PDB file of C-alpha atoms in Angstrom:
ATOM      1  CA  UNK A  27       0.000   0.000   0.000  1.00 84.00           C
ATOM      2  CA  UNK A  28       2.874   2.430   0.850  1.00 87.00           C
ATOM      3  CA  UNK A  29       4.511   1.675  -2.330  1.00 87.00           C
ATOM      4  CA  UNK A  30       1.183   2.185  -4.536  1.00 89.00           C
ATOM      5  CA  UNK A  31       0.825   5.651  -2.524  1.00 89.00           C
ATOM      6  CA  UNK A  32       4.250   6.497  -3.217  1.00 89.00           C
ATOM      7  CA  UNK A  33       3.744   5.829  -7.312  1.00 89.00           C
ATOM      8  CA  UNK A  34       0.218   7.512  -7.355  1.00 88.00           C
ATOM      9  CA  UNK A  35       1.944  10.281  -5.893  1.00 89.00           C
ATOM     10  CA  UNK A  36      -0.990  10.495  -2.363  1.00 90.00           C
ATOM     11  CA  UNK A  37      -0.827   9.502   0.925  1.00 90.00           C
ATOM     12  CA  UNK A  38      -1.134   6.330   2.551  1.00 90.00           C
ATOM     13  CA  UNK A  39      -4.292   8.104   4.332  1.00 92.00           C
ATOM     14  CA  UNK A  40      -5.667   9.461   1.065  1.00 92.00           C
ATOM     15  CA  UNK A  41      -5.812   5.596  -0.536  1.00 91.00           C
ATOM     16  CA  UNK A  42      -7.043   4.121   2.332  1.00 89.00           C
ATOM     17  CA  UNK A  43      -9.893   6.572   1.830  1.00 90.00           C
ATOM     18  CA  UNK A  44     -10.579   5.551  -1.458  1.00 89.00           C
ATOM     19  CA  UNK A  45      -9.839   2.066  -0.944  1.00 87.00           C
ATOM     20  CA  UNK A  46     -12.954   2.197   1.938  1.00 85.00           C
ATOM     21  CA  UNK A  47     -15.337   4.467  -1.004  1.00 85.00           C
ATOM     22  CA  UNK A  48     -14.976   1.824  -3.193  1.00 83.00           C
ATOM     23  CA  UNK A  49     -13.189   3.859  -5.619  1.00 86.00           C
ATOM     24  CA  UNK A  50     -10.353   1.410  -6.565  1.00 86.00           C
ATOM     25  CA  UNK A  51     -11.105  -2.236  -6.815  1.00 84.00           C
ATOM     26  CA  UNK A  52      -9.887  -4.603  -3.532  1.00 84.00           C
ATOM     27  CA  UNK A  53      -6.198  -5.908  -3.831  1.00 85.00           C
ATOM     28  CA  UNK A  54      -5.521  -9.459  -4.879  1.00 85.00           C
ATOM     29  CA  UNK A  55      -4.862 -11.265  -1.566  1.00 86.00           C
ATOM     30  CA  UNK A  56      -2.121 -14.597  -0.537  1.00 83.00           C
ATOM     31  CA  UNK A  57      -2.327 -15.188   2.702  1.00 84.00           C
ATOM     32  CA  UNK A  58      -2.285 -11.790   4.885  1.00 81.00           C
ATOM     33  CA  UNK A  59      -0.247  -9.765   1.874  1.00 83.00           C
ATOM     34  CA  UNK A  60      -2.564  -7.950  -0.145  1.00 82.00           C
ATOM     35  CA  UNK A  61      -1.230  -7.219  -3.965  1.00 87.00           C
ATOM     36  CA  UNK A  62      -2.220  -3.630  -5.623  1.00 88.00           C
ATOM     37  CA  UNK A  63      -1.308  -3.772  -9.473  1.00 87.00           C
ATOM     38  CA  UNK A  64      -1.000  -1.385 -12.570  1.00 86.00           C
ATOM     39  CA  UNK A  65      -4.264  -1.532 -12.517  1.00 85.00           C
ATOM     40  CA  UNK A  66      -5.015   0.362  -9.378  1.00 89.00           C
ATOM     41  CA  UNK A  67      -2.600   3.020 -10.274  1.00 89.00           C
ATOM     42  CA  UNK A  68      -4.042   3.467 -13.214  1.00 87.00           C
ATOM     43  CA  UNK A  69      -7.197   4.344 -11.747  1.00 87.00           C
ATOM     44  CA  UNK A  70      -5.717   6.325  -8.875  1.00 90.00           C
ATOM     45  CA  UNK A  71      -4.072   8.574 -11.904  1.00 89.00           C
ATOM     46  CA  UNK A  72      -7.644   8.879 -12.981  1.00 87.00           C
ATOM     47  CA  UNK A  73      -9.060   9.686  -9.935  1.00 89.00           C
ATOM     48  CA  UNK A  74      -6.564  12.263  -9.571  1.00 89.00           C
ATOM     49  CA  UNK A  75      -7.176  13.781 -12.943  1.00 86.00           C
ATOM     50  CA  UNK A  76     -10.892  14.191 -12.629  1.00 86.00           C
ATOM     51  CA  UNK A  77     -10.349  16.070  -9.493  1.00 88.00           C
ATOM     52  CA  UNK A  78      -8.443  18.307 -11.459  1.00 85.00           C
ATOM     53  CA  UNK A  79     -11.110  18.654 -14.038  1.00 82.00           C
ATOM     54  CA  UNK A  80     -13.275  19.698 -10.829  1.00 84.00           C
ATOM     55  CA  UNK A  81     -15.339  16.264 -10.523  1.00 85.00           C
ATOM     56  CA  UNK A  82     -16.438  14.899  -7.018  1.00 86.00           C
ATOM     57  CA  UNK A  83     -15.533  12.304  -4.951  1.00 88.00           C
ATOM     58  CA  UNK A  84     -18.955  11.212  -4.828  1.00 87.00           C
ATOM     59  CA  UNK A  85     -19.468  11.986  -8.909  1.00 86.00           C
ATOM     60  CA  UNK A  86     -16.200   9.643  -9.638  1.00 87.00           C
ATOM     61  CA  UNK A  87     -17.595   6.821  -7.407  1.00 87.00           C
ATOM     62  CA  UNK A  88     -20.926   6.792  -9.268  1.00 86.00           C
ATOM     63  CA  UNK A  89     -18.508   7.117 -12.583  1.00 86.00           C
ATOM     64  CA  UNK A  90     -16.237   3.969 -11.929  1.00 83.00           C
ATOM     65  CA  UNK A  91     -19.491   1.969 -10.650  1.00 84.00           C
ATOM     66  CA  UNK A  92     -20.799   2.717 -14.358  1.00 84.00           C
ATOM     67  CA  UNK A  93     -17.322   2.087 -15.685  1.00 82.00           C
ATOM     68  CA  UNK A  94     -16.893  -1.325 -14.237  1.00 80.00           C
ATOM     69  CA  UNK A  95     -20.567  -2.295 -15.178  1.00 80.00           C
ATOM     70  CA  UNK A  96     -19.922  -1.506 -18.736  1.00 80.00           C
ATOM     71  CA  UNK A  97     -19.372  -4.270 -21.208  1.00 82.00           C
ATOM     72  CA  UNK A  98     -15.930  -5.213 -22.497  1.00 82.00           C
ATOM     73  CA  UNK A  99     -14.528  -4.268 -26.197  1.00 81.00           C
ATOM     74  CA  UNK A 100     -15.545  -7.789 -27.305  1.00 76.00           C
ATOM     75  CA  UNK A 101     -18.753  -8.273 -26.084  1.00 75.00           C
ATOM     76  CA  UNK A 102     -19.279  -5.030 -28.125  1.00 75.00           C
ATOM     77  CA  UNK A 103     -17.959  -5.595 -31.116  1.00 72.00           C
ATOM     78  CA  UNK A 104     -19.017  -9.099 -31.499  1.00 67.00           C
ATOM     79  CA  UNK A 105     -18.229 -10.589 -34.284  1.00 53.00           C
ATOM     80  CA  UNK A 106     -15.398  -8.300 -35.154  1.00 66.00           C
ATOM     81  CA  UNK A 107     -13.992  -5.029 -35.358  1.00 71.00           C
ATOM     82  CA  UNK A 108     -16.107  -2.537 -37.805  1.00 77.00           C
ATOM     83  CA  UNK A 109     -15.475  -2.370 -41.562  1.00 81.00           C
ATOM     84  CA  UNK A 110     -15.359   1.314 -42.003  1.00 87.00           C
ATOM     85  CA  UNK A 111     -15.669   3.178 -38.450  1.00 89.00           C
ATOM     86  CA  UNK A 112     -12.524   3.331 -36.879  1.00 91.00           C
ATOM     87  CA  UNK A 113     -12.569   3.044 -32.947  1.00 91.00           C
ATOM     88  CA  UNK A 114     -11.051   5.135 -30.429  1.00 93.00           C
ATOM     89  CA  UNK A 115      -9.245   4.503 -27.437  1.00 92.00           C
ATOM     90  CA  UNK A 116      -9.693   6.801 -24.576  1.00 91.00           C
ATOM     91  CA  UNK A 117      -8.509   7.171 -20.795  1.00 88.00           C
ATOM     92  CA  UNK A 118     -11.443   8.406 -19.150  1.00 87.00           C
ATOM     93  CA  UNK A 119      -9.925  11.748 -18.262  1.00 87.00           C
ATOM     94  CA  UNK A 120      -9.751  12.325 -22.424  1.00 90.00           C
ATOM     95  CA  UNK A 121     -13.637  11.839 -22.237  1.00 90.00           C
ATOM     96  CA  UNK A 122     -14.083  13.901 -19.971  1.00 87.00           C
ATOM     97  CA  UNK A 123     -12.377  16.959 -21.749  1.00 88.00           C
ATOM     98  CA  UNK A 124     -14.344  15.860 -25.469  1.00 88.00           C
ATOM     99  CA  UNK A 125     -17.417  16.567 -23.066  1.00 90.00           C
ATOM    100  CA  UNK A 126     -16.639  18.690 -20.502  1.00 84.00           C
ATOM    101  CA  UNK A 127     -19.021  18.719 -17.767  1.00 83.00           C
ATOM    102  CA  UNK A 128     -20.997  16.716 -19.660  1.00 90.00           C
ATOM    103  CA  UNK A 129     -19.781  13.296 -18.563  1.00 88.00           C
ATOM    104  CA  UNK A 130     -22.231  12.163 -15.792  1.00 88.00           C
ATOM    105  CA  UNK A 131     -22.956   8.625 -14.077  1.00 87.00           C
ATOM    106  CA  UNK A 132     -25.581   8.956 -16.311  1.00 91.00           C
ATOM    107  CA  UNK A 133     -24.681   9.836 -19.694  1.00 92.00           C
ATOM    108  CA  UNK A 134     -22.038   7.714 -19.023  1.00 90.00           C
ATOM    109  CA  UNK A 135     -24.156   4.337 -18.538  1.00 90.00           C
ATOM    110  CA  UNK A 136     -26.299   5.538 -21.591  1.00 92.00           C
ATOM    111  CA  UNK A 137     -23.344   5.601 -24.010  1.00 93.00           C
ATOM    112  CA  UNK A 138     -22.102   1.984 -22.255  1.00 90.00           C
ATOM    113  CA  UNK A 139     -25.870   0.484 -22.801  1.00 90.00           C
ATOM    114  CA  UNK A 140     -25.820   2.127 -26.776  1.00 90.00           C
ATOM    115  CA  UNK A 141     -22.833   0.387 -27.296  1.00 88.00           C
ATOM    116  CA  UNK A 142     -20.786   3.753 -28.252  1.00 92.00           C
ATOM    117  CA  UNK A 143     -18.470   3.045 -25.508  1.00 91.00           C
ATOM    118  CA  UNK A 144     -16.938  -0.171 -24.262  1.00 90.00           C
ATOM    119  CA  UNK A 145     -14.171  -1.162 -21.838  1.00 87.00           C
ATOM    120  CA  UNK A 146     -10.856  -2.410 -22.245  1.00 85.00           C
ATOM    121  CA  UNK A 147      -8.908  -2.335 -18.858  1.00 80.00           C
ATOM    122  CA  UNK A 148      -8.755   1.153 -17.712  1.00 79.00           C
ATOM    123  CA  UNK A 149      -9.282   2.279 -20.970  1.00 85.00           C
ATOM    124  CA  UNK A 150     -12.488   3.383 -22.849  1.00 89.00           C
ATOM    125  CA  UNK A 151     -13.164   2.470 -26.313  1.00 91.00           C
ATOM    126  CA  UNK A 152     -15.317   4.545 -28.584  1.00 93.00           C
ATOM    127  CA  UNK A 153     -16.589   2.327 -31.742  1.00 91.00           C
ATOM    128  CA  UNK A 154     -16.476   4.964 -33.925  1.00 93.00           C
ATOM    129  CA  UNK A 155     -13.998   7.984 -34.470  1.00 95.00           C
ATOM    130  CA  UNK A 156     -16.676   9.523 -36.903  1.00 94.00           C
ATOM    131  CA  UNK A 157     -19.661   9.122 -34.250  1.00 95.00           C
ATOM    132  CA  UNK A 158     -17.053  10.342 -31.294  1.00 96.00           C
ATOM    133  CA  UNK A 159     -16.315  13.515 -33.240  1.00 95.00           C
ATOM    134  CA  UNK A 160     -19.901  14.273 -34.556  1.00 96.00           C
ATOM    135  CA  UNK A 161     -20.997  14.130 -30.724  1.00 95.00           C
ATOM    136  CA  UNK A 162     -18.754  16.107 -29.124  1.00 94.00           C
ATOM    137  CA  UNK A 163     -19.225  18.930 -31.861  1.00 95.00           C
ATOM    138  CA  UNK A 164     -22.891  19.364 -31.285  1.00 96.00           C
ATOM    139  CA  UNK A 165     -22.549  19.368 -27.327  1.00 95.00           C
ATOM    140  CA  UNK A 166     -19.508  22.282 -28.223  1.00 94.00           C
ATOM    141  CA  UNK A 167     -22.859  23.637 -29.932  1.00 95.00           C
ATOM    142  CA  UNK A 168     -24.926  23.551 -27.093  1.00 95.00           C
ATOM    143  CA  UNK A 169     -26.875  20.261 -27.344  1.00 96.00           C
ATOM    144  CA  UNK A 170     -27.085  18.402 -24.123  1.00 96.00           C
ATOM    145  CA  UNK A 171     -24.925  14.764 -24.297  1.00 95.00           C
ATOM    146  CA  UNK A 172     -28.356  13.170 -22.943  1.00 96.00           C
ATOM    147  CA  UNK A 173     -30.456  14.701 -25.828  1.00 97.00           C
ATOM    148  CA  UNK A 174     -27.291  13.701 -28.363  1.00 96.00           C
ATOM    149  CA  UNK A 175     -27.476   9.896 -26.876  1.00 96.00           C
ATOM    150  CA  UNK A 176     -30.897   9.671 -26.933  1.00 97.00           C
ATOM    151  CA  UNK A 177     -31.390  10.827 -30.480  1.00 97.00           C
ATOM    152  CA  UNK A 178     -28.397   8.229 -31.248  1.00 95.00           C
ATOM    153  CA  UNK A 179     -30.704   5.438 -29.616  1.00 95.00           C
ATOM    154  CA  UNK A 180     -33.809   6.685 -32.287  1.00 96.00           C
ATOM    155  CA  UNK A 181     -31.104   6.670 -35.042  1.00 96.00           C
ATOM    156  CA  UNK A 182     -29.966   3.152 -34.319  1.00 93.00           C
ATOM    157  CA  UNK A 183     -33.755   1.739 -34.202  1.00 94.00           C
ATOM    158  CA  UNK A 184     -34.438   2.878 -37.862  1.00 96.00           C
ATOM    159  CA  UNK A 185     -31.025   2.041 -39.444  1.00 95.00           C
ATOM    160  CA  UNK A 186     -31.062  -1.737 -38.424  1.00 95.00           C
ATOM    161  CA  UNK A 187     -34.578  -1.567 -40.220  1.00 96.00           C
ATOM    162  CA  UNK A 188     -32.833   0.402 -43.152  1.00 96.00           C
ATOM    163  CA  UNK A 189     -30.061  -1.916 -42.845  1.00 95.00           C
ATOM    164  CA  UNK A 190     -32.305  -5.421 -42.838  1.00 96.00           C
ATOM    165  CA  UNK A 191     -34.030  -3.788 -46.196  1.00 96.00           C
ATOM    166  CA  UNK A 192     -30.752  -3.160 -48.087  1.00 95.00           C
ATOM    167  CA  UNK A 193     -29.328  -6.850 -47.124  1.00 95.00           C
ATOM    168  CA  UNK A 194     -32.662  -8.017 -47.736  1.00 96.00           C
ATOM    169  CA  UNK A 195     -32.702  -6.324 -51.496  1.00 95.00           C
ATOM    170  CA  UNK A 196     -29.446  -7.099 -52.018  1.00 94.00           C
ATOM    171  CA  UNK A 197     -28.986 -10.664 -50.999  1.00 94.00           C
ATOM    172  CA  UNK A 198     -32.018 -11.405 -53.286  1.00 95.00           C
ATOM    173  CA  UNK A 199     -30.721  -9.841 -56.312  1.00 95.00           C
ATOM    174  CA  UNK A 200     -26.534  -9.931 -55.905  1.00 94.00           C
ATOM    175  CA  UNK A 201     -24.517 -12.314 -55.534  1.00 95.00           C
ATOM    176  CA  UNK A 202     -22.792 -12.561 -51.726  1.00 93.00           C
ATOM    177  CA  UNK A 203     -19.372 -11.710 -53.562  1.00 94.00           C
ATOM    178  CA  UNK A 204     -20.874  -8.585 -54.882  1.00 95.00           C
ATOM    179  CA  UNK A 205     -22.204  -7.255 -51.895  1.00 93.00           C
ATOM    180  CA  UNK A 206     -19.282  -5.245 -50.612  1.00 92.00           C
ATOM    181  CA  UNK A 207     -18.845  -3.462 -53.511  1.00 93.00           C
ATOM    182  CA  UNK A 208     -22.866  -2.547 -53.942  1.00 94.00           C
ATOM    183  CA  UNK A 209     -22.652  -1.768 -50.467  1.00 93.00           C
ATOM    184  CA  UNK A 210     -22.341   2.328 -51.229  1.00 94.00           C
ATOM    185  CA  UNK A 211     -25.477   2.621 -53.115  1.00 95.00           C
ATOM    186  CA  UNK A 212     -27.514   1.730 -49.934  1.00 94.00           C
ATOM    187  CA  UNK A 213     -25.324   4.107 -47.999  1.00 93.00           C
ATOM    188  CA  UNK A 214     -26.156   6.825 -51.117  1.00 96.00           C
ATOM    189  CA  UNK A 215     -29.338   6.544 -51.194  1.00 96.00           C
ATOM    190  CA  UNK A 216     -29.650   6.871 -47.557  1.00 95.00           C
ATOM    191  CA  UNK A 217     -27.744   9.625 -47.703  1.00 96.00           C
ATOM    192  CA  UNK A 218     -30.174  11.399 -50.555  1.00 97.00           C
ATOM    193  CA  UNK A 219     -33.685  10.359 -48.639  1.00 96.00           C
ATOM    194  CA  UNK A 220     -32.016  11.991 -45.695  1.00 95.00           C
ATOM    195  CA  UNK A 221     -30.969  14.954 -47.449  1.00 96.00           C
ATOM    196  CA  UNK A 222     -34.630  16.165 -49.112  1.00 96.00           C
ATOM    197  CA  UNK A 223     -36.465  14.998 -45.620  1.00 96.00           C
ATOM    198  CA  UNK A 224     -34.324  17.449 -43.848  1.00 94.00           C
ATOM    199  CA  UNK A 225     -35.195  19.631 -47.065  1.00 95.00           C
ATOM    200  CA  UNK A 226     -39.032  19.017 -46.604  1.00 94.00           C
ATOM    201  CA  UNK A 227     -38.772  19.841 -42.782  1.00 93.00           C
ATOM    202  CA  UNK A 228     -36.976  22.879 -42.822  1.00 92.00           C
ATOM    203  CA  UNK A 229     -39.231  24.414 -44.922  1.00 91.00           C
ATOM    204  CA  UNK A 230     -42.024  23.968 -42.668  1.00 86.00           C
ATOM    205  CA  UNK A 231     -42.968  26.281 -40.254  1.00 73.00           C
ATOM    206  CA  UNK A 232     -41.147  25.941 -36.790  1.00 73.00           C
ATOM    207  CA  UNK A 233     -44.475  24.768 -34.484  1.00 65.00           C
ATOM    208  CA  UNK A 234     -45.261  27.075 -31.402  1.00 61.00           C
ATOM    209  CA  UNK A 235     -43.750  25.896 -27.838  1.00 58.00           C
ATOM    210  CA  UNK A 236     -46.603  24.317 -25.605  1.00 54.00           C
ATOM    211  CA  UNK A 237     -47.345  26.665 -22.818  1.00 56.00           C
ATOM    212  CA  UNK A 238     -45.387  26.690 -19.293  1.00 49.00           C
TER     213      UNK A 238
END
């Protein structure tokens, strides 16, 4: 314990405190020696870090609980990495600058349950560099991260239906060779639908808040 206290740079006090919050994981034990590992500095540097970014003790327990109840990069990816997102790796102090103040117990558990985020150690895992980027540009905009994740849950439901019509359509008129290289049409005429609807709504007239 003195030695992990020494490395993380805090006293032997200090990780006895967070040892007792539940904020780093129990040491491996033989006998009466207990083992602390990379591991547990790792997330003492985090703690650390978050402090700095002005997070609570309280906030960082309810962070780690979501962190270590978050599915692991394979569970997430499944059957394999993506085909044309590329995925990020993270600390979680780096997501918490892309969305500062924005990264709550809550948002955070969201973006674990969408399957945007995953865990590999102490490391986070975005899926997609594209998606990653997109998100933290519209919360620099103003848009809340919960409205952001949200409307990335609608988004999901209808392209897994637009997705199950294109393999559908294509599997019944391509060969299964061809497929990769028809694959871009679907994604065009996505694209195009999703163009002239935004079009079509935009040229309505804004409707009138509801009252209170």
């Amino acid at each position: 314990m003195e030695e992990l206290a020494k490395e993380a740079g805090i006293t032997v006090r200090t990780l006895r405190f967070y040892r007792e919050r539940g904020l780093i994981p129990p040491p491996r034990r033989e006998g009466r020696i207990a083992w602390y590992d990379d591991h547990h500095l790792a997330r003492l540097r985090t703690i650390t870090a978050l402090l700095e970014r002005g997070h609570t003790l309280s906030g960082i327990a309810d962070l780690a609980e979501a962190f270590d109840s978050g599915r692991n990069v394979g569970e997430v990816l499944g059957l394999g990495e993506p085909t044309e997102e590329t995925p990020v790796r993270l600390t979680p102090e780096e997501l918490a600058d892309y969305f500062e103040g924005e990264v709550t117990p809550e948002n955070l558990a969201a973006a674990l349950d969408l399957g945007y985020l995953a865990t590999d150690g102490e490391e986070i895992v975005h899926i997609s560099r594209r998606l990653l980027d997109v998100s933290a540009a519209l919360v620099k905009e103003g848009v809340p991260l919960a409205a952001v994740l949200a409307a990335g849950r609608e988004v999901r439901r209808h392209a897994e239906s637009l997705a199950g019509l294109f393999t559908d359509l294509l599997r019944t008129h391509a060969a299964e060779s061809d497929i990769p290289r028809l694959r871009p049409l679907a994604k065009s005429v996505v694209e195009a639908e999703l163009s002239m609807a935004m079009d079509r709504r935009l040229r309505e007239e804004p409707s009138e808040p509801g009252p209170g």
